[in-house]
Coordinates of C-alpha atoms and ligand atoms in Angstrom, one line a residue:
M17 CA 93.8 106.2 99.4
E18 CA 97.0 107.9 98.5
S19 CA 98.5 107.1 95.1
N20 CA 101.3 104.6 94.9
F21 CA 103.4 102.9 92.2
I22 CA 100.6 100.3 91.8
H23 CA 98.1 103.0 91.1
N24 CA 100.5 104.6 88.6
I25 CA 100.5 101.3 86.6
I26 CA 96.7 101.2 86.8
D27 CA 96.5 104.8 85.6
E28 CA 98.6 103.9 82.6
D29 CA 96.4 101.0 81.8
I30 CA 93.3 103.2 82.0
E31 CA 94.9 105.7 79.7
A32 CA 95.9 103.0 77.2
G33 CA 92.4 101.6 77.3
T34 CA 93.7 98.1 78.5
Y35 CA 90.9 96.0 80.1
G36 CA 88.3 98.5 78.7
G37 CA 88.9 100.7 81.7
K38 CA 87.6 98.0 84.1
I39 CA 89.5 97.2 87.3
Q40 CA 89.2 93.9 89.1
T41 CA 91.4 92.8 92.1
R42 CA 91.3 89.9 94.5
F43 CA 92.4 88.9 98.0
P44 CA 93.4 85.2 97.7
P45 CA 94.1 83.7 101.2
E46 CA 94.8 80.0 101.7
P47 CA 92.3 78.9 104.3
N48 CA 94.9 77.3 106.5
G49 CA 94.9 79.7 109.5
Y50 CA 93.6 83.0 110.7
L51 CA 94.6 86.2 109.0
H52 CA 97.2 88.4 110.6
I53 CA 98.0 92.1 110.3
G54 CA 100.2 91.5 107.3
H55 CA 97.1 90.2 105.5
A56 CA 95.3 93.4 106.6
K57 CA 97.8 95.3 104.5
S58 CA 97.1 93.2 101.4
I59 CA 93.3 93.4 102.1
C60 CA 93.4 97.2 102.3
L61 CA 95.5 97.5 99.2
N62 CA 93.3 95.2 97.1
F63 CA 89.9 96.5 98.3
M64 CA 90.9 100.2 98.4
T65 CA 92.5 100.0 95.0
A66 CA 89.3 98.6 93.6
E67 CA 87.3 101.2 95.4
K68 CA 89.4 104.0 94.2
Y69 CA 88.9 103.1 90.5
G70 CA 85.2 102.1 90.8
G71 CA 86.3 98.5 90.4
K72 CA 85.6 95.2 92.2
C73 CA 87.5 93.0 94.6
N74 CA 86.8 89.3 95.0
L75 CA 87.6 87.2 98.0
R76 CA 89.1 84.1 96.6
F77 CA 89.9 81.1 98.8
D78 CA 93.0 79.6 97.3
D79 CA 92.2 75.9 98.0
T80 CA 94.0 74.1 95.2
N81 CA 96.0 72.2 97.8
P82 CA 93.9 69.2 98.8
Q83 CA 95.0 69.4 102.4
K84 CA 92.2 69.5 104.9
E85 CA 90.5 72.9 104.8
D86 CA 88.9 74.1 107.9
E87 CA 85.5 75.7 107.9
E88 CA 86.6 77.6 111.0
Y89 CA 89.3 79.4 109.0
V90 CA 86.9 80.2 106.2
E91 CA 84.5 81.8 108.6
A92 CA 87.2 83.7 110.4
I93 CA 88.6 85.1 107.2
K94 CA 85.2 86.4 106.1
R95 CA 84.6 87.9 109.6
D96 CA 88.0 89.6 109.6
I97 CA 87.5 91.2 106.2
E98 CA 84.1 92.5 107.2
W99 CA 85.4 93.8 110.4
L100 CA 88.0 95.8 108.5
G101 CA 85.0 97.4 106.7
F102 CA 85.3 95.9 103.3
K103 CA 82.8 94.2 101.0
W104 CA 83.9 91.6 98.4
D105 CA 82.1 91.4 95.1
K106 CA 82.1 87.6 94.9
I107 CA 83.4 84.8 97.0
C108 CA 85.3 82.4 94.8
W109 CA 86.9 79.0 95.3
A110 CA 90.0 78.2 93.3
S111 CA 88.9 74.5 93.4
N112 CA 85.8 75.4 91.4
Y113 CA 88.2 75.8 88.4
F114 CA 89.8 72.4 88.5
D115 CA 88.0 71.4 85.3
Q116 CA 89.3 74.5 83.4
M117 CA 92.7 74.1 84.8
Y118 CA 92.9 70.5 83.6
E119 CA 91.7 71.6 80.2
A120 CA 94.3 74.3 80.2
A121 CA 97.0 71.7 80.9
E122 CA 95.7 69.6 78.0
E123 CA 95.9 72.6 75.8
L124 CA 99.6 73.1 76.7
I125 CA 100.3 69.4 76.0
K126 CA 98.6 69.7 72.6
K127 CA 100.6 72.7 71.8
G128 CA 103.8 70.9 72.7
K129 CA 104.3 73.1 75.7
A130 CA 104.0 70.5 78.4
F131 CA 105.1 66.8 78.8
I132 CA 104.7 63.9 81.2
D133 CA 107.9 63.2 83.1
E134 CA 108.1 59.7 84.6
Q135 CA 111.2 60.5 86.7
S136 CA 111.0 60.8 90.5
Y137 CA 111.0 64.1 92.3
E138 CA 114.6 63.6 93.3
E139 CA 115.7 62.9 89.8
I140 CA 113.9 66.0 88.5
K141 CA 115.4 68.1 91.3
S142 CA 118.9 66.9 90.6
Q143 CA 118.6 68.0 87.0
R144 CA 117.5 71.5 87.9
G145 CA 120.9 73.1 87.8
T146 CA 122.0 76.1 89.9
L147 CA 122.0 79.8 89.7
K148 CA 125.3 79.6 87.8
E149 CA 124.7 76.4 85.8
P150 CA 121.9 75.5 83.5
G151 CA 119.7 72.4 84.2
Q152 CA 119.5 69.3 82.0
N153 CA 116.7 68.3 79.8
S154 CA 114.5 65.4 81.0
P155 CA 114.8 62.3 78.9
Y156 CA 111.0 62.5 78.5
R157 CA 111.1 66.1 77.2
D158 CA 110.6 65.3 73.6
R159 CA 108.0 62.5 73.9
P160 CA 105.1 63.0 71.4
A161 CA 102.2 65.2 72.5
E162 CA 99.7 62.4 71.9
E163 CA 101.6 60.1 74.3
S164 CA 101.7 62.8 77.0
L165 CA 98.0 63.5 76.5
R166 CA 97.1 59.8 76.8
I167 CA 99.2 59.4 80.0
F168 CA 97.8 62.6 81.5
H169 CA 94.3 61.2 81.1
E170 CA 95.4 57.9 82.6
M171 CA 96.9 59.9 85.5
R172 CA 93.6 61.6 86.1
D173 CA 91.8 58.2 85.8
G174 CA 93.9 56.8 88.7
K175 CA 96.1 54.5 86.7
Y176 CA 99.4 55.5 88.4
P177 CA 100.5 55.7 92.0
D178 CA 101.1 59.1 93.8
G179 CA 104.4 60.7 92.9
S180 CA 105.1 58.3 90.1
M181 CA 104.9 60.9 87.3
V182 CA 104.2 64.6 86.8
L183 CA 103.2 67.0 84.1
R184 CA 105.9 69.6 83.4
A185 CA 105.8 72.8 81.4
K186 CA 108.3 72.7 78.5
I187 CA 110.1 76.1 78.8
D188 CA 113.8 76.4 79.1
M189 CA 116.2 74.4 81.2
A190 CA 118.9 77.0 80.7
S191 CA 116.7 79.9 81.9
P192 CA 118.5 82.2 84.4
N193 CA 115.2 82.0 86.3
I194 CA 115.1 78.6 87.9
N195 CA 111.2 78.8 88.1
M196 CA 111.2 78.6 84.3
R197 CA 113.3 75.4 84.0
D198 CA 110.4 73.1 83.0
P199 CA 108.5 73.5 86.3
I200 CA 106.1 70.8 87.5
I201 CA 102.5 71.9 86.9
Y202 CA 100.4 68.9 87.8
R203 CA 101.1 66.1 90.3
I204 CA 99.3 62.9 91.4
E205 CA 98.0 63.0 95.0
R206 CA 95.2 60.8 96.3
A207 CA 93.6 63.1 98.8
T208 CA 90.0 63.9 99.5
H209 CA 89.4 67.6 98.7
H210 CA 87.0 69.5 100.9
N211 CA 85.1 70.8 97.9
T212 CA 85.6 68.3 95.1
G213 CA 85.9 65.2 97.3
D214 CA 87.5 62.2 95.5
K215 CA 86.8 63.5 92.0
W216 CA 90.5 64.3 91.4
C217 CA 93.7 62.5 92.1
V218 CA 95.7 65.1 90.1
Y219 CA 96.2 68.6 91.3
P220 CA 97.8 71.7 89.8
L221 CA 100.7 73.4 91.4
Y222 CA 100.5 76.9 92.7
A223 CA 102.8 78.5 90.0
F224 CA 100.4 77.2 87.3
A225 CA 97.1 77.4 89.2
H226 CA 97.3 81.0 90.5
P227 CA 97.7 82.8 87.1
L228 CA 94.8 80.7 85.8
E229 CA 92.6 81.6 88.8
D230 CA 93.2 85.3 88.1
A231 CA 92.6 84.9 84.4
I232 CA 89.4 82.9 84.8
E233 CA 88.0 85.5 87.2
G234 CA 88.9 88.4 84.9
V235 CA 91.3 89.9 87.4
T236 CA 93.1 92.9 85.9
H237 CA 95.7 93.6 88.5
S238 CA 97.0 90.8 90.6
I239 CA 98.7 92.3 93.6
C240 CA 100.9 90.1 95.6
T241 CA 104.0 90.2 97.9
L242 CA 107.6 90.4 96.7
E243 CA 108.5 86.7 97.1
F244 CA 106.3 86.0 94.0
E245 CA 108.4 88.3 91.8
D246 CA 110.5 85.4 90.5
L247 CA 107.3 83.6 89.6
R248 CA 106.0 86.4 87.5
P249 CA 107.6 85.1 84.2
M250 CA 105.8 81.8 84.9
Y251 CA 102.6 83.7 85.7
D252 CA 102.8 85.4 82.3
W253 CA 103.9 82.3 80.5
S254 CA 101.0 80.2 81.7
I255 CA 98.3 82.6 80.7
R256 CA 99.9 83.4 77.4
E257 CA 100.7 79.8 76.3
V258 CA 97.2 78.6 77.3
G259 CA 96.1 81.5 75.1
W260 CA 92.5 81.8 76.1
W261 CA 92.5 85.3 77.5
P262 CA 93.0 88.3 75.2
D263 CA 93.6 90.7 78.2
P264 CA 95.9 88.8 80.6
P265 CA 96.1 90.1 84.2
K266 CA 99.2 91.8 85.4
Q267 CA 101.0 90.6 88.5
I268 CA 102.4 93.5 90.6
E269 CA 104.5 92.8 93.7
F270 CA 104.8 95.0 96.8
A271 CA 106.8 94.6 100.0
R272 CA 105.2 92.5 102.7
L273 CA 104.6 94.1 106.1
N274 CA 106.9 93.1 108.9
L275 CA 106.4 94.5 112.3
T276 CA 108.7 94.5 115.3
H277 CA 107.5 92.1 118.0
F278 CA 104.9 90.7 115.6
L279 CA 105.1 87.2 114.3
M280 CA 103.8 87.2 110.8
S281 CA 103.4 83.6 109.7
K282 CA 100.3 81.5 109.9
R283 CA 102.4 78.4 110.3
L284 CA 104.2 79.8 113.4
L285 CA 101.1 81.3 114.9
K286 CA 99.3 78.0 114.5
K287 CA 102.1 76.4 116.5
L288 CA 101.5 78.8 119.4
V289 CA 97.8 77.9 119.3
D290 CA 98.3 74.2 119.0
D291 CA 100.8 73.9 121.8
G292 CA 98.7 76.0 124.1
S293 CA 101.1 78.9 124.5
V294 CA 98.2 81.3 123.8
D295 CA 94.4 81.2 124.4
G296 CA 93.5 80.5 120.8
W297 CA 93.8 82.4 117.6
D298 CA 92.1 85.4 119.1
D299 CA 94.2 85.7 122.2
P300 CA 94.6 89.5 122.7
R301 CA 98.3 89.2 122.4
M302 CA 98.1 87.6 118.9
P303 CA 99.0 89.6 115.8
T304 CA 96.0 88.0 114.1
I305 CA 93.1 90.3 113.1
A306 CA 90.9 88.3 115.5
G307 CA 93.5 89.0 118.3
I308 CA 93.8 92.7 117.8
R309 CA 90.0 93.0 117.6
R310 CA 89.7 91.3 121.0
R311 CA 92.6 93.5 122.2
G312 CA 90.4 96.5 121.4
Y313 CA 92.1 97.9 118.3
T314 CA 89.6 99.5 115.9
P315 CA 89.3 98.8 112.2
E316 CA 89.7 102.5 111.5
A317 CA 93.1 102.5 113.2
V318 CA 94.3 99.4 111.3
R319 CA 93.2 101.0 108.0
D320 CA 94.9 104.2 108.9
F321 CA 98.1 102.3 109.8
C322 CA 98.0 100.4 106.5
E323 CA 97.7 103.7 104.6
R324 CA 100.5 105.4 106.6
I325 CA 103.0 102.7 106.0
G326 CA 102.3 103.0 102.3
V327 CA 103.1 100.6 99.5
A328 CA 106.8 100.0 98.8
K329 CA 108.9 97.9 96.5
A330 CA 111.5 97.1 99.2
N331 CA 111.0 95.0 102.3
S332 CA 111.4 96.8 105.6
L333 CA 110.6 96.4 109.3
V334 CA 107.9 98.7 110.7
E335 CA 108.0 99.7 114.4
V336 CA 104.9 98.4 116.2
E337 CA 104.8 101.8 118.0
L338 CA 103.4 103.3 114.8
L339 CA 100.5 100.9 114.9
E340 CA 99.9 101.7 118.6
H341 CA 100.1 105.4 117.7
C342 CA 97.3 105.0 115.2
V343 CA 95.2 103.1 117.7
R344 CA 95.7 105.8 120.4
E345 CA 94.9 108.6 117.9
D346 CA 91.7 106.9 116.9
L347 CA 90.5 106.2 120.4
Q348 CA 91.4 109.7 121.7
E349 CA 88.3 111.3 120.4
K350 CA 86.0 108.3 120.5
V351 CA 85.9 106.7 123.9
P352 CA 84.7 108.0 127.2
S353 CA 86.8 108.2 130.3
R354 CA 86.2 106.2 133.5
N355 CA 87.9 106.3 136.9
V356 CA 89.6 103.1 137.8
V357 CA 92.0 102.8 140.7
F358 CA 94.9 100.3 140.3
D359 CA 96.5 98.9 143.4
P360 CA 93.9 100.7 145.7
V361 CA 94.8 102.7 148.8
R362 CA 91.9 103.5 151.1
V363 CA 91.4 107.2 152.0
V364 CA 89.1 108.4 154.8
I365 CA 88.2 112.1 154.7
T366 CA 87.9 112.7 158.4
N367 CA 86.1 116.0 158.2
Y368 CA 83.5 114.9 155.7
P369 CA 80.1 114.1 157.3
E370 CA 79.5 110.4 157.8
G371 CA 76.6 108.9 155.8
E372 CA 76.5 111.7 153.3
T373 CA 77.1 111.2 149.5
E374 CA 77.2 113.8 146.8
E375 CA 77.5 113.6 143.0
C376 CA 80.5 115.0 141.2
E377 CA 80.2 115.9 137.5
M378 CA 82.9 114.5 135.3
E379 CA 83.5 115.0 131.6
N380 CA 83.4 111.9 129.5
N381 CA 86.1 113.1 127.1
R382 CA 88.0 116.2 127.7
N383 CA 88.6 116.7 123.9
V384 CA 85.0 116.2 122.9
P385 CA 82.5 118.2 124.9
E386 CA 79.6 116.7 123.0
M387 CA 80.3 113.5 124.7
G388 CA 78.8 115.1 127.8
M389 CA 79.1 114.6 131.5
R390 CA 78.4 111.9 134.0
N391 CA 77.9 111.8 137.7
V392 CA 80.2 110.0 140.0
P393 CA 79.4 109.5 143.7
F394 CA 81.7 111.0 146.3
S395 CA 81.6 110.3 150.1
R396 CA 83.7 110.0 153.2
E397 CA 85.7 106.9 152.1
L398 CA 87.5 106.6 148.8
Y399 CA 90.2 104.7 147.0
V400 CA 93.1 106.3 145.3
D401 CA 95.7 104.7 143.1
G402 CA 98.8 103.1 144.7
Q403 CA 101.1 105.1 142.5
D404 CA 99.5 108.3 143.7
F405 CA 100.7 108.0 147.2
M406 CA 104.3 107.8 148.6
E407 CA 105.0 107.8 152.3
V408 CA 108.4 109.2 151.6
P409 CA 108.1 111.2 148.4
V410 CA 110.8 111.3 145.8
K411 CA 112.0 114.6 144.3
K412 CA 109.4 116.4 142.2
Y413 CA 106.6 114.1 143.4
F414 CA 103.5 116.3 143.6
R415 CA 100.9 113.7 144.5
L416 CA 99.7 112.5 147.8
F417 CA 102.2 112.2 150.7
P418 CA 102.0 113.1 154.4
G419 CA 101.4 116.8 154.8
N420 CA 100.8 117.4 151.1
E421 CA 97.6 118.7 149.5
V422 CA 96.3 117.5 146.1
R423 CA 93.2 118.0 144.0
L424 CA 90.8 115.1 143.6
K425 CA 89.7 115.4 140.0
G426 CA 86.1 116.6 139.8
A427 CA 85.8 116.9 143.6
Y428 CA 87.8 118.8 146.3
F429 CA 91.3 119.6 147.5
V430 CA 92.4 117.1 150.1
K431 CA 95.4 117.0 152.4
C432 CA 97.0 113.9 153.8
E433 CA 97.1 114.2 157.6
E434 CA 98.1 110.7 158.8
V435 CA 99.1 107.3 157.5
I436 CA 97.4 104.4 159.4
K437 CA 99.2 101.1 159.4
N438 CA 98.2 97.5 159.9
E439 CA 100.1 95.4 162.4
D440 CA 102.4 94.1 159.8
G441 CA 103.5 97.6 158.9
S442 CA 101.5 97.8 155.6
I443 CA 99.3 100.8 154.9
K444 CA 95.7 100.4 156.2
E445 CA 94.4 103.7 155.1
L446 CA 95.2 107.4 154.8
H447 CA 93.4 110.0 156.9
C448 CA 92.9 113.1 155.0
T449 CA 90.9 116.4 155.4
Y450 CA 89.1 118.2 152.6
D451 CA 88.5 121.9 152.0
P452 CA 84.8 122.4 151.3
E453 CA 85.6 125.7 149.6
T454 CA 87.5 124.0 146.7
R455 CA 84.6 122.1 145.1
S456 CA 85.4 121.5 141.4
G457 CA 83.9 124.3 139.3
S458 CA 84.0 126.8 142.1
G459 CA 87.4 128.3 141.1
F460 CA 89.0 126.4 144.0
A461 CA 88.7 129.5 146.2
G462 CA 91.6 131.0 144.3
R463 CA 94.0 128.3 145.5
K464 CA 96.4 126.1 143.6
V465 CA 97.9 122.7 144.1
K466 CA 100.4 121.0 141.9
G467 CA 99.0 117.5 141.7
T468 CA 95.6 116.3 140.5
I469 CA 94.7 112.6 141.1
H470 CA 91.7 110.4 140.4
W471 CA 89.7 108.4 142.9
V472 CA 86.6 106.2 143.3
D473 CA 84.1 106.2 146.1
A474 CA 84.7 103.1 148.3
A475 CA 81.1 102.4 149.1
T476 CA 80.0 102.1 145.5
A477 CA 83.3 101.0 143.8
V478 CA 83.1 97.9 141.6
E479 CA 85.8 95.3 141.4
I480 CA 87.0 94.6 137.9
K481 CA 89.7 92.4 136.4
V482 CA 92.3 94.3 134.3
R483 CA 94.8 92.5 132.1
D484 CA 97.9 94.3 130.9
Y485 CA 100.1 92.9 128.2
D486 CA 103.6 92.8 127.1
Y487 CA 104.6 91.8 123.6
L488 CA 104.0 88.1 122.8
M489 CA 107.4 87.9 121.1
R490 CA 110.7 89.4 122.3
D491 CA 113.0 90.7 119.6
V492 CA 116.4 89.1 119.6
V493 CA 118.9 91.8 118.7
D494 CA 122.5 91.4 117.6
E495 CA 125.5 93.5 118.6
N496 CA 124.6 96.1 115.9
G497 CA 121.1 96.5 117.2
N498 CA 119.5 94.7 114.3
V499 CA 116.6 92.4 115.0
T500 CA 117.7 88.9 114.1
D501 CA 115.0 86.7 115.5
Q502 CA 111.9 86.6 117.8
E503 CA 111.3 84.4 120.8
F504 CA 108.2 83.7 122.8
N505 CA 107.7 85.9 125.8
E506 CA 106.5 83.7 128.7
D507 CA 105.4 86.7 130.9
S508 CA 103.3 88.6 128.5
V509 CA 100.1 89.0 130.6
T510 CA 99.4 90.3 134.1
E511 CA 96.0 90.3 135.6
R512 CA 95.0 92.3 138.7
V513 CA 91.8 93.3 140.4
C514 CA 91.1 97.1 140.3
M515 CA 88.4 99.3 141.7
A516 CA 86.2 101.1 139.2
E517 CA 83.5 103.8 139.5
P518 CA 80.0 102.2 139.6
S519 CA 79.0 103.2 136.0
I520 CA 81.4 100.4 134.9
L521 CA 78.6 97.9 135.7
D522 CA 76.8 98.9 132.5
T523 CA 79.7 97.9 130.3
V524 CA 79.0 95.5 127.5
P525 CA 81.5 93.2 125.9
G526 CA 83.7 95.0 123.4
E527 CA 83.1 98.5 124.9
R528 CA 86.2 100.7 125.1
F529 CA 87.2 103.3 127.7
Q530 CA 90.0 105.5 128.7
F531 CA 90.8 104.5 132.2
F532 CA 91.7 108.0 133.4
R533 CA 95.5 108.5 133.6
H534 CA 96.1 104.8 132.9
G535 CA 95.4 104.0 129.3
Y536 CA 92.8 102.6 126.9
Y537 CA 91.0 99.5 127.8
V538 CA 88.3 97.2 126.3
A539 CA 85.9 94.9 127.9
D540 CA 86.9 91.4 126.8
E541 CA 84.4 90.2 124.2
K542 CA 84.5 86.6 125.6
L543 CA 85.0 87.0 129.3
T544 CA 82.9 90.0 130.2
T545 CA 79.5 89.1 131.6
A546 CA 76.8 91.0 133.5
A547 CA 78.4 89.9 136.7
E548 CA 82.1 90.1 135.9
K549 CA 84.0 92.7 133.9
V550 CA 87.3 91.7 132.4
F551 CA 89.3 94.4 130.6
N552 CA 92.2 94.2 128.2
S553 CA 94.7 96.9 127.9
I554 CA 94.5 98.3 124.4
V555 CA 97.3 100.8 124.4
G556 CA 98.9 103.1 127.0
L557 CA 98.5 106.9 127.1
K558 CA 101.1 108.8 125.3
S559 CA 103.5 110.0 128.0
S560 CA 102.6 108.2 131.2
F561 CA 105.1 109.2 133.8
K562 CA 105.6 106.1 135.9
I563 CA 107.5 106.4 139.1
S564 CA 109.5 103.4 140.3
K565 CA 109.1 103.0 144.1
Ligands
ATP850 P1 101.7 83.2 105.9 O1 103.2 83.1 105.4 O2 101.6 84.0 107.1 O3 101.0 81.9 105.9 P2 100.7 83.6 103.3 O4 101.3 84.6 102.3 O5 101.1 82.2 103.1 O6 101.0 84.1 104.7 P3 98.2 83.6 102.1 O7 96.9 83.1 102.7 O8 98.8 82.8 101.0 O9 99.2 83.7 103.3 O10 98.1 85.1 101.8 C1 97.0 85.8 101.2 C2 97.6 87.1 100.7 O11 98.1 87.9 101.7 C3 98.7 86.9 99.7 O12 98.4 87.7 98.6 C4 99.9 87.4 100.4 O13 100.9 87.9 99.5 C5 99.4 88.4 101.4 N1 100.2 88.6 102.6 C6 100.6 87.6 103.4 N2 101.4 88.0 104.4 C7 101.6 89.4 104.2 C8 102.3 90.4 104.8 N3 103.1 90.2 105.9 N4 102.2 91.7 104.3 C9 101.5 91.9 103.2 N5 100.8 91.0 102.5 C10 100.8 89.7 103.0
MG851 MG1 100.7 80.6 101.9

């Protein structure tokens, strides 16, 4: 991994001997949805940083919120991290530290650093002040520590209703940082927690809980996104004032990943799932890790992408084309090619013997000779791609049209002699002739043609379903060309039946191919069976010249 400003901080710590040279990071998702590609950036950063320094990275489920946690999300998060190719040292649950967090709060009360406030949330909020004006002290601020401690125990024992009182840190109501104006650190909430059940009716708030989780686990560098920068003073204060840890972790913020066309919020993604706009969290159009996996993206490409965008201190918007470029580049040398004809047009080679079939050798990957060759049957009747024939050609069109000769990739030169129509005027088939002297590999009898097209043998062709995608979200752009919003794209998937060479029958779910001249495709991991092959478009080929008819 390339060095970045976070690594510079770590280098300094190592040099100074802080943390005894040990490096510990963590990835701390809240298990309230599936991970998206933004999380992948955080995962790469945390795991690769640990790797680089011979340290360790924990997977910590941040489950201090007693809302219903879903086993499905926990399993999905583990699967996604493993798919990206990382191994956590330990799996941790923030809720396992509730006892220690409670004791830490007691410690603050005893030290006169926290107090019980009996005001309502509204009253507390109204005293908070603004960016320009300081807040007001709570009338309970100076109550004796013993009194706060007694009430805090009664709170825990269930003596008071939800929301009737809170524990607040005693810091500074005039602090320029509003997060430091006596923030609430414990609240009363009667909720059954997935891990601790009904043991607790008081729960710590994030700003207090998160630093303690890090400190308890011996995290050295707590890497998080920029929106937590304003919470850093509270992070440091909590650990310092509790005072149990001689080597407090350091919080370091980096810019979160934003991608054009990609919605990057679990909450909004969950809405799309819940209202049925998409086929679940792993719909191939979703920016979730599960979605891009089903879409055929590779973990190598995602990691490469995360490295290329680097780690910055300022928020920015990355073009989704960069991610697509990484995917294309990774697949280029990895996946074999297959002939698939979209929008099939039947071709009859009138001078080819009826009933005869021959095998044509095709390279599996033109950039990687070691990937070998395969045989593809050729006979009198074929299919070619709809976009490779024009009855009335446009300028510079070198493919099939009446009177023109093209090369059939891996086979022969053929010439279009006649267009046969159905009664309704649509094209029934093309009658062509072939030149037996131009067999592929023969040197084409010294002749040249301008166009080369692909084809499949009609007798053995296999019908497959092919899904092409548009972006799930459309960018809303203002008059200056700046993206201001994203809206749901109703027409983001088209499915069609295409004709593939017979080897496609061996495809297993998740297998990727280049459909020659069309793009990269993956056999859908859920819908592909022995009998039916359903393919998702992964990404197009670089410069596909598409003619508009
Ligand atoms: P969301 O807003 O989508 O729910 P979150 O930040 O609430 O995301 P968490 O489960 O709390 O999700 O995040 C786990 C970790 O992933 C956090 O450290 C968070 O900073 C990081 N993270 C989340 N989104 C991004 C992003 N777009 N780019 C980089 N890191 C991210
Ligand atoms: Mg969150």
